[in-house]
Short mmCIF file of C-alpha atoms in Angstrom, two decimals:
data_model
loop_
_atom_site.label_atom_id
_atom_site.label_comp_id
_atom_site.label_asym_id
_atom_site.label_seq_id
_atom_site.Cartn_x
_atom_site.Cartn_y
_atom_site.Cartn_z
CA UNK W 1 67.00 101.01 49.27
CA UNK W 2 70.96 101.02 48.39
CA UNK W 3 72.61 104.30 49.69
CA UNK W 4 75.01 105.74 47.17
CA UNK W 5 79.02 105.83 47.68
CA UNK W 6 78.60 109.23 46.97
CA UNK W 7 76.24 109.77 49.76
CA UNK W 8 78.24 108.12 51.99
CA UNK W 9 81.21 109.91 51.29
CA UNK W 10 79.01 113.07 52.15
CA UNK W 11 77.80 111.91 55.36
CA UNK W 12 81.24 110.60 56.63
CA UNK W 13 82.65 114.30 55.59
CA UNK W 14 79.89 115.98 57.49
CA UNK W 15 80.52 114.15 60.67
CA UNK W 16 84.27 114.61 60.29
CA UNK W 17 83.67 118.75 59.89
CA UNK W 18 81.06 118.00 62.87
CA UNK W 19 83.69 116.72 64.68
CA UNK W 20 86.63 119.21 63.89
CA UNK W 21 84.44 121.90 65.11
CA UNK W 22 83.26 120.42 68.41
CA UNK W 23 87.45 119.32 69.10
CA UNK W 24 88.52 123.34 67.94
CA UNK W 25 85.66 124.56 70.37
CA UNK W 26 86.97 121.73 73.29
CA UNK W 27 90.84 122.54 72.60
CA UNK W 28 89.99 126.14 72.85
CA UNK W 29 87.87 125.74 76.32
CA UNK W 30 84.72 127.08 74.69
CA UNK W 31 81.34 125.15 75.60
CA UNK W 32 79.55 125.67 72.62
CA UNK W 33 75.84 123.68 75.17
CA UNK W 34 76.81 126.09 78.28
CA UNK W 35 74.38 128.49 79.67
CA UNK W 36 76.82 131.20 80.65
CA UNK W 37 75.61 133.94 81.44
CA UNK W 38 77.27 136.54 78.79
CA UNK W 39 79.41 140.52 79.69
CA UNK W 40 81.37 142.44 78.00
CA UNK W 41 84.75 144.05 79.15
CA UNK W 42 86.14 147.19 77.90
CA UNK W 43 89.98 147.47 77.61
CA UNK W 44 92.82 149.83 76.26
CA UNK W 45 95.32 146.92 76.02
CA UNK W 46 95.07 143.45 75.69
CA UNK W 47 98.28 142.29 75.07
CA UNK W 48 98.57 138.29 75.16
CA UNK W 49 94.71 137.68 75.62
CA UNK W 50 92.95 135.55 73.26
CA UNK W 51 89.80 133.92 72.58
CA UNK W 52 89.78 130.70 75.09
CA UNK W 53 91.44 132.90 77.89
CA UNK W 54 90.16 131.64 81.26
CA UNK W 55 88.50 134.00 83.97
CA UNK W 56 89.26 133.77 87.38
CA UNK W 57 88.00 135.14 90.58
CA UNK W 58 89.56 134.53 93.72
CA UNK W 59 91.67 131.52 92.45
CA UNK W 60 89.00 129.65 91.05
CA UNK W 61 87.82 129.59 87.64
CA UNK W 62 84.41 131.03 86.74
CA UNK W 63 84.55 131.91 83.02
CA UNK W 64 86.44 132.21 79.39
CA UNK W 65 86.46 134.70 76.89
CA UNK W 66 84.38 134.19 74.19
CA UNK W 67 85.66 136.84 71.60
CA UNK W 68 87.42 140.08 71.11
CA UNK W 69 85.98 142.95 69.38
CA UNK W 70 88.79 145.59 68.31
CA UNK W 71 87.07 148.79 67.17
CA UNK W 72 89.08 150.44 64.11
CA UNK W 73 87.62 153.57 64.28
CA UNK W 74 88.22 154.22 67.66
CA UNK W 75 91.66 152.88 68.58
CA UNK W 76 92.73 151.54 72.22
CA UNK W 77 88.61 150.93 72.66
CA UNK W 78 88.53 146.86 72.49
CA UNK W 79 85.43 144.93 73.37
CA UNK W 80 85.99 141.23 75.14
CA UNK W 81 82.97 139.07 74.90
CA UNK W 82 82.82 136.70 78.00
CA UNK W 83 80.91 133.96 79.56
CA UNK W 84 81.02 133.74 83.12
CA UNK W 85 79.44 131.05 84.82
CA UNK W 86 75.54 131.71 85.80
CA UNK W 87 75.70 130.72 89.41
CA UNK W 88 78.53 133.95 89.86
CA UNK W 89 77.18 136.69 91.10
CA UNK W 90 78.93 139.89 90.07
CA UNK W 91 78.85 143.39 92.29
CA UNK W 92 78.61 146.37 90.33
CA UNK W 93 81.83 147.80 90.43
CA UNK W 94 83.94 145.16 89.64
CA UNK W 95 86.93 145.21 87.75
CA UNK W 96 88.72 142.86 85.34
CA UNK W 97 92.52 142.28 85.09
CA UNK W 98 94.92 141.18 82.52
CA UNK W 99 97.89 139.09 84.14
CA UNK W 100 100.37 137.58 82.50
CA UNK W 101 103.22 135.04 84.20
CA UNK W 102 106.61 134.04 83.05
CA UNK W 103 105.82 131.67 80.45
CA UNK W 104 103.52 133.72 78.77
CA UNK W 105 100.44 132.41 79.83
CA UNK W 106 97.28 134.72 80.14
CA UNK W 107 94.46 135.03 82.43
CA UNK W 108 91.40 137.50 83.44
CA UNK W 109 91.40 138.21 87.29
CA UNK W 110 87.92 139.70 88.61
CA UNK W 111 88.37 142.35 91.26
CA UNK W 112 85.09 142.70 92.87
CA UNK W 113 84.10 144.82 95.24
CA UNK W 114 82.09 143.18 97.84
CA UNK W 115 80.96 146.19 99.31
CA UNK W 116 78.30 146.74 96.94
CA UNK W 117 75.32 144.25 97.35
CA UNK W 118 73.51 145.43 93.70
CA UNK W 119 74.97 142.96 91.07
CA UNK W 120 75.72 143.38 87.95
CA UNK W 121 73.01 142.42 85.63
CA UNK W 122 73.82 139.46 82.54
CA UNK W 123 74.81 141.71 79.53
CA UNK W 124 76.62 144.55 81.71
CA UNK W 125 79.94 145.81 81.30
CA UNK W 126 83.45 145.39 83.24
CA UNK W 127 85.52 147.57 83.35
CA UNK W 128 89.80 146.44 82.31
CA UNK W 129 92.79 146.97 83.28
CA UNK W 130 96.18 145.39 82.24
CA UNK W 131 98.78 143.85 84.87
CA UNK W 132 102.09 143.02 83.35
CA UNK W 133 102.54 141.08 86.88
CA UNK W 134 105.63 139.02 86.96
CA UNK W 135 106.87 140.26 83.18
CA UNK W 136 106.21 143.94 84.49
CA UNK W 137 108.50 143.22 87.69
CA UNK W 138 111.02 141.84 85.47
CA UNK W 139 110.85 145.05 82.88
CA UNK W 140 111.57 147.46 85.96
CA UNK W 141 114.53 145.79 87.19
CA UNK W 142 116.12 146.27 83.18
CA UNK W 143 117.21 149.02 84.39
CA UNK W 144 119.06 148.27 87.53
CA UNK W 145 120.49 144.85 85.34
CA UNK W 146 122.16 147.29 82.82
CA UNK W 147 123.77 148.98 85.53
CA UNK W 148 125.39 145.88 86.88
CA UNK W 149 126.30 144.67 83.51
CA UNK W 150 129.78 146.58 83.58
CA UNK W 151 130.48 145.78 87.15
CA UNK W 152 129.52 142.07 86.47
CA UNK W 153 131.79 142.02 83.06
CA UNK W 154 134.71 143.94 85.32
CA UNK W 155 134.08 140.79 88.22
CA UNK W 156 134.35 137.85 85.50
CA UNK W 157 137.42 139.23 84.25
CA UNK W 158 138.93 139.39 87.51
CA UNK W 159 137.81 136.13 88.06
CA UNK W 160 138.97 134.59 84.93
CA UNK W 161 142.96 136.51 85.79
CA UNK W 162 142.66 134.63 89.04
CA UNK W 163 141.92 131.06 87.83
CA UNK W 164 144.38 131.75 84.74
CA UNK W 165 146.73 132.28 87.45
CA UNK W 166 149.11 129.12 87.65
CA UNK W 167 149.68 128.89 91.43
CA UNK W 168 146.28 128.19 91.61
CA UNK W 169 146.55 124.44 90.65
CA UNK W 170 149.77 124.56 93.43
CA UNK W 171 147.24 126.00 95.91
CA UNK W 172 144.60 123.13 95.58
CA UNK W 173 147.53 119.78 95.63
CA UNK W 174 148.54 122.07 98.76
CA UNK W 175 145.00 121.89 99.81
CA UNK W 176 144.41 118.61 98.53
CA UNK W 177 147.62 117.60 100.76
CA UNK W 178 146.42 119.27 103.81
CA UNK W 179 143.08 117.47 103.62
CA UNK W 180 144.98 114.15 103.63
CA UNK W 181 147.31 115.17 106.58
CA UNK W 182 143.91 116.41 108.39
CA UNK W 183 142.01 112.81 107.78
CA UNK W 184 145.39 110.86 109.15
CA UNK W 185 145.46 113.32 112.08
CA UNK W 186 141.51 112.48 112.41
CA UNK W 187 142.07 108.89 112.52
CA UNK W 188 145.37 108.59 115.14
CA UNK W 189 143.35 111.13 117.32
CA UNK W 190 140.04 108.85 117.04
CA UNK W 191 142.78 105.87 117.71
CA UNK W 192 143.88 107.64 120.62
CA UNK W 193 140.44 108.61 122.21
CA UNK W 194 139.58 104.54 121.94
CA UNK W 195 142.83 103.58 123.77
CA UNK W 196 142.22 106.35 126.20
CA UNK W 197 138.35 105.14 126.19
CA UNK W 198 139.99 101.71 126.96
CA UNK W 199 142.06 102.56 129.73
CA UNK W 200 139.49 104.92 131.10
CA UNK W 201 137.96 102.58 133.85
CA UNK W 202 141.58 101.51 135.19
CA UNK W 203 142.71 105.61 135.40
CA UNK W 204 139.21 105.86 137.18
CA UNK W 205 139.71 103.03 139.65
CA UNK W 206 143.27 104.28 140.15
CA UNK W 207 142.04 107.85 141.01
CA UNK W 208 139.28 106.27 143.27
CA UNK W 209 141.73 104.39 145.12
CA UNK W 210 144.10 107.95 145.78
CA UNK W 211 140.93 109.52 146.70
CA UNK W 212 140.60 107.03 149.39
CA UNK W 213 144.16 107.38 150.05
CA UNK W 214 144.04 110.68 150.71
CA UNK W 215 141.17 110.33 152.18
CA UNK W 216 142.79 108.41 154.87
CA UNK W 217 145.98 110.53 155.20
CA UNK W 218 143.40 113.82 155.81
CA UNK W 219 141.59 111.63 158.42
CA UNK W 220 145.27 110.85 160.51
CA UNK W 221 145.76 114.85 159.94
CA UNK W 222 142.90 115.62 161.54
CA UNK W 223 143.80 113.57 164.21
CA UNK W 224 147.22 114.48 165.30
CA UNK W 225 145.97 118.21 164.95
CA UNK W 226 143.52 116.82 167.29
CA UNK W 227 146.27 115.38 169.47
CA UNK W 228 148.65 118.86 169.09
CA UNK W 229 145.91 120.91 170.22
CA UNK W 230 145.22 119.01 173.22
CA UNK W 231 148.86 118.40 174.32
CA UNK W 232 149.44 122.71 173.74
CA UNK W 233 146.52 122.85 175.87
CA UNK W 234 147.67 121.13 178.16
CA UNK W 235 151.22 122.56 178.67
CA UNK W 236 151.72 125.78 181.28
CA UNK W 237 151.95 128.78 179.22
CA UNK W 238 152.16 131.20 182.04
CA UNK W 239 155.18 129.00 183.23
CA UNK W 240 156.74 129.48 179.33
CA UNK W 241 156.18 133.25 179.24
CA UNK W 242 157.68 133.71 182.60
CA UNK W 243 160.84 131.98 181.14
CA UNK W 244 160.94 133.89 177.67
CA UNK W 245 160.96 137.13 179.76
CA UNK W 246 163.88 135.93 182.28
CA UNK W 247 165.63 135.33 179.08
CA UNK W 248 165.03 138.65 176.95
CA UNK W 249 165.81 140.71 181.01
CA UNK W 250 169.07 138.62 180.28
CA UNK W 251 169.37 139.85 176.54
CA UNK W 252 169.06 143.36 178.25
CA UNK W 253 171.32 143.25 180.70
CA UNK W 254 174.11 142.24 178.08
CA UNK W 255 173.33 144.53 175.83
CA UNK W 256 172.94 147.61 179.04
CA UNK W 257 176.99 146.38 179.54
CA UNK W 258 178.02 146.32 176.26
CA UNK W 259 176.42 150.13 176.01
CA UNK W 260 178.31 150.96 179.30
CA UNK W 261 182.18 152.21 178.68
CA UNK W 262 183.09 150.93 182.25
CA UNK W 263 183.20 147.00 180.93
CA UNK W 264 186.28 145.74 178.89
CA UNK W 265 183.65 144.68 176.47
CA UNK W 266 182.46 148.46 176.13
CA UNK W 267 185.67 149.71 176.53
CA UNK W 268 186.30 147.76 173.38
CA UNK W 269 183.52 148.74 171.65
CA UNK W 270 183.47 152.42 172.78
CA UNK W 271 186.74 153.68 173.53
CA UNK W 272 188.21 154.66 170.83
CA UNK W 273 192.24 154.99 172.38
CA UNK W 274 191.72 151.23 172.47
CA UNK W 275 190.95 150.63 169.15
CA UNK W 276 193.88 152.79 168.02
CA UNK W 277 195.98 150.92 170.80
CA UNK W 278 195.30 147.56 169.55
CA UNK W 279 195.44 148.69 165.71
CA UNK W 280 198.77 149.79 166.24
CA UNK W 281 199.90 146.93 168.17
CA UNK W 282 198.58 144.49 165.67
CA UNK W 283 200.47 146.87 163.21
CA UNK W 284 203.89 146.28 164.99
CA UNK W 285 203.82 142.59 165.07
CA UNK W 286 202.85 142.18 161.56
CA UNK W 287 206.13 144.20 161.01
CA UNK W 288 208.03 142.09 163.64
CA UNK W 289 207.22 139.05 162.00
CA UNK W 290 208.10 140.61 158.51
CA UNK W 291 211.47 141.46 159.54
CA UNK W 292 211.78 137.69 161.45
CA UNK W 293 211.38 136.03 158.00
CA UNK W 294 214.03 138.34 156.59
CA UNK W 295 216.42 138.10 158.63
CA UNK W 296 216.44 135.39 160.92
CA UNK W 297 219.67 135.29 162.33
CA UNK W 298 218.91 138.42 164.25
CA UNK W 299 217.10 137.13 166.08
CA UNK W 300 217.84 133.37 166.73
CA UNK W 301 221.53 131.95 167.19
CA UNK W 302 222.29 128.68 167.18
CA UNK W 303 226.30 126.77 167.20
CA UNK W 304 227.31 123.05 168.13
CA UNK W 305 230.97 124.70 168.61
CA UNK W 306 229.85 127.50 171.00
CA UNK W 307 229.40 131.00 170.83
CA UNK W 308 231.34 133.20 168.51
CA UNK W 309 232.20 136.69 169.50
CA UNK W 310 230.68 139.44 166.52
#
């Protein structure tokens, strides 16, 4: 029996429809074979969720949502169909949460309670809620953004004035130059520390030898201290003090005749006649010998022919 083109052509469009269905249903995460078991979630908002949504509880996926029911005659009641897989048990009481991220993707989050131990049967309903999450974080700092705008605008102006400034291109050569100085200053002073690295074990053997030096010198200290205590041990201090006191009773005496007025010495020193004596002696001569070197021939006369008469 001979199959018709036209049969063909039927069969190979059937399969192809076949086939775009079962891809849609794959691309879209729906199992159309699974044997979720189905619940329903009630919601006010669903903003971003979509048929294909993934479930989640605890991290781990458990489910997708099958289809959303929006009720036109009684708005902000919507309906989500979902299929959560038949080994997860759900506690009555558990909630369901909308989160969206950054990029706009959109999940379900169960919130169960796991202080209830009655589950909820296939069929039940969930209770929603909507968490803007990340996007909701970002809406309430719009607020505290618009304030900064100004103060950001007033701080890129200023900083546009400074780098339209032209010393600023003189500031970085400047800098420029002073990195250059500081890398030649970096390389004589690592030069240096290898010379003095170098000569390190000659300074070392040089101080070792001082130490010893002086080593030596503190050891002949010791030694003649040694030596000077036992020669002033040895010498007769009662015989030394007995002289230093004959010599200060000496001192004493002196200065007893000096204090006396019968001595010429204390005369000298006390009487005061003698002073004025002397001061007026000393007084006359100095006018004597004045009055010699003035007129000389006073005083002194001198003739190979003899004498003449005045």
């Amino acid at each position: 029996m001979k199959i018709k083109n036209e049969v063909k052509i039927g069969i190979v469009a059937a399969i192809g429809v076949m086939l775009l269905f079962f891809g849609m249903t794959f691309l879209k995460g729906l199992d159309i074979f699974s044997s979720d078991n189905q619940y329903k979630m009630k919601f006010s908002d669903i903003t971003g969720l979509s048929a294909s949504s993934p479930i989640y509880a605890d991290g781990y996926r458990v489910g997708t949502v099958k289809a959303i029911d929006y009720d036109f005659n009684r708005q902000g009641d919507i309906t989500v169909d979902v299929g959560i897989n038949k080994d997860m048990q759900i506690p009555e009481g558990t909630r369901a949460e909308i989160v969206s991220d950054l990029l706009g993707n959109v999940q379900v989050n169960l919130l169960m309670d796991r202080s209830v131990e009655k589950m909820l049967a296939p069929g039940g309903i969930i209770d929603g809620t909507i968490n803007d999450g990340a996007m909701g974080q970002v809406k309430d700092m719009v607020p505290a953004i618009k304030k900064m705008l100004p103060k950001l605008d007033s701080i890129l102006v200023s900083v546009n004035t400074l780098l339209a400034d032209p010393n600023i291109p003189a500031t970085l050569h400047n800098v420029n130059l002073i990195s250059s100085d500081l890398t030649n200053s970096t390389k004589q002073l690592n030069l240096l520390l290898a010379q003095l690295n170098a000569r390190m074990p000659q300074l070392l053997g040089k101080t070792d030898n001082l130490l010893d030096n002086a080593s030596s010198t503190m050891v002949s200290a010791n030694t003649m201290i040694g030596s000077l205590n036992g020669k002033v041990d040895s010498l007769d201090m009662a015989q030394t003090m007995q002289k230093v006191q004959h010599t200060l009773d000496n001192v004493q005496q002196l200065t007893d005749k000096i204090n006396n007025s019968n001595g010429s010495l204390g005369l000298l020193i006390n009487d005061n006649k003698l002073y004025d004596n002397l001061n007026n002696t000393v007084r006359d001569a100095d006018s004597l010998l004045t009055n010699l070197k003035a007129h000389p021939k006073r005083y002194v006369h001198f003739s190979i022919f003899g004498k003449k008469d005045k």
